[in-house]
């Protein structure tokens, strides 16, 4: 796990390459809709992402594409301290 | 989460890595681990717990619930090429089944190893027969496979 610098700011996860995406003003509303509709399906490439993480007493930065060559299970869940 | 953590060593044996993601910060993950998870699972959750505040990752994966501001229960199996092989999405009150996760991973690994020459029918478990798709099998599955094999 790549070491994460601990500051007072709260970094969070995002899709890799998201910031580079260019948006033409004319197509903005269309793009916005697409963004909300954006979803993944089986048989397609898993969108790459990077996010801060906690593991074994330390904080680090995790990138999905670093796991190429291995099987990966991603588990989304509603929140810490929930009941199920 | 705790259930997956308990079986983590077995998942590693299958060359599987686990990443959990919620909208909580990594700081909250740490406290949850210390206060609760470490008491449910010996040694606590061993895999990375990722922070997706704002649900940016969840949105891309189609599991972010904007009204609730949280990610729905969604589980994705990704193969070594980075291709999504399975998706399971549940509403919050119902938990997942780790045994089914193992079954699916073993099935996908078998299919991958066979380079697609074998397929696993409904209810397949390791050790149970697979099907070999091809012209000879068309209309003849009934000969090769009985429904009681599914249970």
Coordinates of C-alpha atoms in Angstrom, one line a residue:
Chain A
X1 CA 0.0 0.0 0.0
X2 CA 1.4 3.4 -1.1
X3 CA 2.0 5.5 2.0
X4 CA -0.5 8.3 2.5
X5 CA 0.5 11.7 3.9
X6 CA -1.7 12.5 6.9
X7 CA -2.9 16.1 7.0
X8 CA -6.0 17.8 8.2
X9 CA -7.6 17.7 4.8
X10 CA -9.8 14.7 4.1
X11 CA -8.8 13.2 0.7
X12 CA -11.2 10.8 -0.9
X13 CA -11.5 8.3 -3.7
X14 CA -12.0 9.1 -7.4
X15 CA -12.0 7.5 -10.7
X16 CA -8.5 7.5 -12.3
X17 CA -8.3 9.9 -15.2
X18 CA -11.5 11.6 -14.2
X19 CA -9.9 15.1 -14.0
X20 CA -8.5 14.9 -17.5
X21 CA -11.9 14.5 -19.0
X22 CA -12.7 17.4 -21.3
X23 CA -16.1 18.8 -21.4
X24 CA -17.3 20.9 -24.3
X25 CA -19.7 23.6 -23.1
X26 CA -22.3 22.7 -25.8
X27 CA -22.5 19.1 -24.7
X28 CA -22.4 19.8 -21.0
X29 CA -26.0 18.8 -20.2
X30 CA -25.7 15.6 -22.3
X31 CA -22.4 14.7 -20.6
X32 CA -23.9 15.3 -17.2
X33 CA -26.7 12.9 -17.9
X34 CA -24.3 10.4 -19.2
X35 CA -22.2 10.8 -16.0
X36 CA -25.2 10.0 -13.8
X37 CA -26.2 7.1 -16.0
X38 CA -22.6 5.8 -16.1
X39 CA -22.6 2.3 -15.0
X40 CA -20.6 -0.8 -15.4
X41 CA -21.6 -4.2 -16.7
X42 CA -20.2 -7.7 -16.7
X43 CA -17.7 -8.5 -19.4
X44 CA -16.4 -5.0 -19.5
X45 CA -13.2 -3.4 -18.0
X46 CA -13.6 -2.4 -14.4
X47 CA -13.2 1.4 -14.2
X48 CA -9.9 2.3 -12.5
X49 CA -10.0 4.2 -9.3
X50 CA -7.7 5.5 -6.6
X51 CA -8.7 6.1 -2.9
X52 CA -7.2 6.5 0.5
X53 CA -7.4 3.4 2.6
X54 CA -6.9 2.1 6.1
X55 CA -5.1 -1.3 6.5
X56 CA -3.3 -2.9 9.4
X57 CA -2.9 0.2 11.5
X58 CA -1.7 2.5 8.7
X59 CA -3.1 4.8 6.0
X60 CA -2.2 4.4 2.3
X61 CA -3.4 5.1 -1.2
X62 CA -4.9 2.2 -3.2
X63 CA -5.2 2.0 -7.0
X64 CA -7.3 -0.7 -8.6
X65 CA -5.0 -1.1 -11.6
X66 CA -2.1 -2.1 -9.3
X67 CA -4.0 -5.4 -8.8
X68 CA -3.9 -6.4 -12.5
X69 CA -2.8 -10.1 -12.7
X70 CA -4.8 -11.0 -9.6
X71 CA -8.5 -11.7 -8.9
X72 CA -10.1 -8.8 -7.0
X73 CA -13.3 -8.7 -5.1
X74 CA -14.6 -5.2 -4.5
X75 CA -17.2 -4.9 -1.7
X76 CA -19.2 -1.6 -1.5
X77 CA -21.3 -1.3 1.7
X78 CA -23.5 1.4 3.1
X79 CA -21.3 2.4 6.1
X80 CA -19.1 1.7 9.0
X81 CA -21.0 0.8 12.2
X82 CA -24.1 -0.3 10.4
X83 CA -25.6 -3.6 11.4
X84 CA -25.4 -6.2 8.7
Chain B
X1 CA -17.4 -7.5 6.0
X2 CA -16.5 -9.4 9.1
X3 CA -17.6 -12.6 7.3
X4 CA -15.3 -11.9 4.3
X5 CA -12.5 -11.0 6.7
X6 CA -12.9 -14.4 8.5
X7 CA -12.4 -16.2 5.2
X8 CA -9.6 -13.9 3.9
X9 CA -6.9 -16.5 4.2
X10 CA -8.9 -18.9 2.0
X11 CA -9.5 -16.2 -0.5
X12 CA -5.8 -15.5 -0.7
X13 CA -5.2 -19.2 -1.4
X14 CA -7.4 -18.6 -4.5
X15 CA -5.2 -15.6 -5.4
X16 CA -8.0 -13.2 -4.6
X17 CA -7.5 -9.8 -3.1
X18 CA -10.4 -7.9 -1.3
X19 CA -11.1 -4.2 -1.3
X20 CA -13.9 -2.8 0.7
X21 CA -15.3 0.6 0.0
X22 CA -17.7 2.9 1.8
X23 CA -18.3 6.7 2.0
X24 CA -16.7 6.8 5.4
X25 CA -13.3 8.3 5.7
X26 CA -10.2 6.1 6.3
X27 CA -10.1 7.7 9.8
X28 CA -13.5 6.3 10.6
X29 CA -12.5 2.9 9.1
X30 CA -9.6 2.9 11.6
X31 CA -11.9 3.5 14.6
X32 CA -14.5 0.9 13.4
X33 CA -11.7 -1.6 13.1
X34 CA -10.4 -0.8 16.6
X35 CA -13.8 -0.5 18.3
X36 CA -15.8 -3.3 16.7
X37 CA -14.3 -5.3 13.8
X38 CA -11.3 -6.4 15.8
X39 CA -13.7 -7.8 18.3
X40 CA -15.7 -9.7 15.7
X41 CA -12.7 -11.1 13.7
X42 CA -9.4 -12.2 15.2
X43 CA -6.9 -9.6 14.1
X44 CA -9.6 -7.4 12.6
X45 CA -10.2 -6.8 8.9
X46 CA -6.9 -7.6 7.1
X47 CA -7.7 -6.1 3.7
X48 CA -7.6 -2.4 2.7
X49 CA -10.8 -0.4 3.6
X50 CA -11.2 2.4 1.1
X51 CA -12.8 5.8 1.5
X52 CA -15.2 7.0 -1.2
X53 CA -16.6 10.2 0.4
X54 CA -19.0 11.8 -2.1
X55 CA -19.6 8.4 -3.7
X56 CA -17.5 9.2 -6.8
X57 CA -16.3 5.6 -7.2
X58 CA -19.7 4.2 -6.2
X59 CA -21.4 6.4 -8.9
X60 CA -19.1 5.0 -11.6
X61 CA -19.9 1.5 -10.5
X62 CA -23.6 2.2 -10.4
X63 CA -24.0 1.6 -6.6
X64 CA -24.2 5.1 -5.2
X65 CA -27.5 6.1 -3.7
X66 CA -27.7 9.8 -4.0
X67 CA -30.8 10.2 -1.8
X68 CA -29.1 8.3 1.1
X69 CA -25.6 9.6 0.3
X70 CA -24.2 6.1 0.7
X71 CA -23.0 3.2 -1.5
X72 CA -25.5 0.3 -1.8
X73 CA -24.2 -3.2 -1.0
X74 CA -22.5 -4.1 -4.3
X75 CA -20.0 -6.8 -4.9
X76 CA -17.8 -7.1 -8.0
X77 CA -15.6 -10.0 -9.0
X78 CA -12.8 -8.7 -11.3
X79 CA -10.5 -11.1 -13.2
X80 CA -6.7 -10.8 -13.6
X81 CA -7.2 -8.8 -16.9
X82 CA -9.3 -6.2 -15.0
X83 CA -12.6 -7.4 -16.5
X84 CA -15.7 -7.5 -14.4
X85 CA -17.0 -11.1 -14.3
X86 CA -19.8 -10.8 -11.7
X87 CA -21.9 -8.2 -10.0
X88 CA -24.2 -8.6 -7.1
X89 CA -26.1 -5.6 -5.7
X90 CA -28.4 -5.7 -2.7
X91 CA -30.3 -3.1 -0.7
X92 CA -28.8 -2.4 2.7
X93 CA -30.8 -4.6 5.1
X94 CA -29.8 -7.9 3.5
X95 CA -26.2 -9.1 3.8
X96 CA -24.2 -11.1 1.2
X97 CA -23.3 -14.8 1.3
X98 CA -19.6 -15.5 1.4
X99 CA -20.0 -19.1 0.4
X100 CA -21.6 -18.0 -2.8
X101 CA -18.7 -15.6 -3.4
X102 CA -16.3 -18.6 -3.1
X103 CA -18.5 -20.7 -5.4
X104 CA -18.5 -18.0 -8.1
X105 CA -14.8 -17.3 -7.9
X106 CA -14.0 -21.0 -8.2
X107 CA -16.4 -21.3 -11.2
X108 CA -14.9 -18.3 -12.9
X109 CA -11.4 -19.6 -12.3
X110 CA -12.3 -23.0 -13.7
X111 CA -13.8 -21.4 -16.8
X112 CA -10.8 -19.1 -17.3
X113 CA -8.4 -22.1 -16.9
X114 CA -10.3 -24.1 -19.5
X115 CA -10.1 -21.1 -21.8
X116 CA -13.8 -21.2 -22.2
X117 CA -14.0 -24.8 -23.2
X118 CA -15.9 -25.6 -20.0
X119 CA -19.0 -24.0 -18.5
X120 CA -20.5 -24.4 -15.0
X121 CA -24.2 -25.2 -14.9
X122 CA -26.7 -23.9 -12.3
X123 CA -25.7 -24.8 -8.7
X124 CA -22.2 -26.0 -9.8
X125 CA -19.8 -26.6 -6.9
X126 CA -16.2 -27.7 -7.1
X127 CA -16.1 -31.4 -8.0
X128 CA -19.4 -31.3 -9.8
X129 CA -19.5 -32.0 -13.5
X130 CA -19.1 -29.1 -15.9
X131 CA -20.5 -28.8 -19.5
X132 CA -18.4 -28.6 -22.6
X133 CA -20.2 -26.2 -24.9
X134 CA -20.0 -27.1 -28.6
X135 CA -22.1 -28.3 -31.6
X136 CA -22.6 -31.7 -30.0
X137 CA -24.1 -30.3 -26.9
X138 CA -26.9 -28.4 -28.6
X139 CA -30.2 -29.8 -27.6
X140 CA -28.4 -32.5 -25.6
X141 CA -27.9 -30.8 -22.3
X142 CA -30.7 -32.9 -20.9
X143 CA -28.5 -36.0 -21.4
X144 CA -25.5 -34.5 -19.7
X145 CA -27.1 -32.6 -16.9
X146 CA -30.0 -33.3 -14.6
X147 CA -31.7 -30.7 -12.5
X148 CA -30.9 -32.4 -9.2
X149 CA -27.3 -31.6 -9.9
X150 CA -28.2 -28.0 -9.2
X151 CA -28.9 -28.7 -5.5

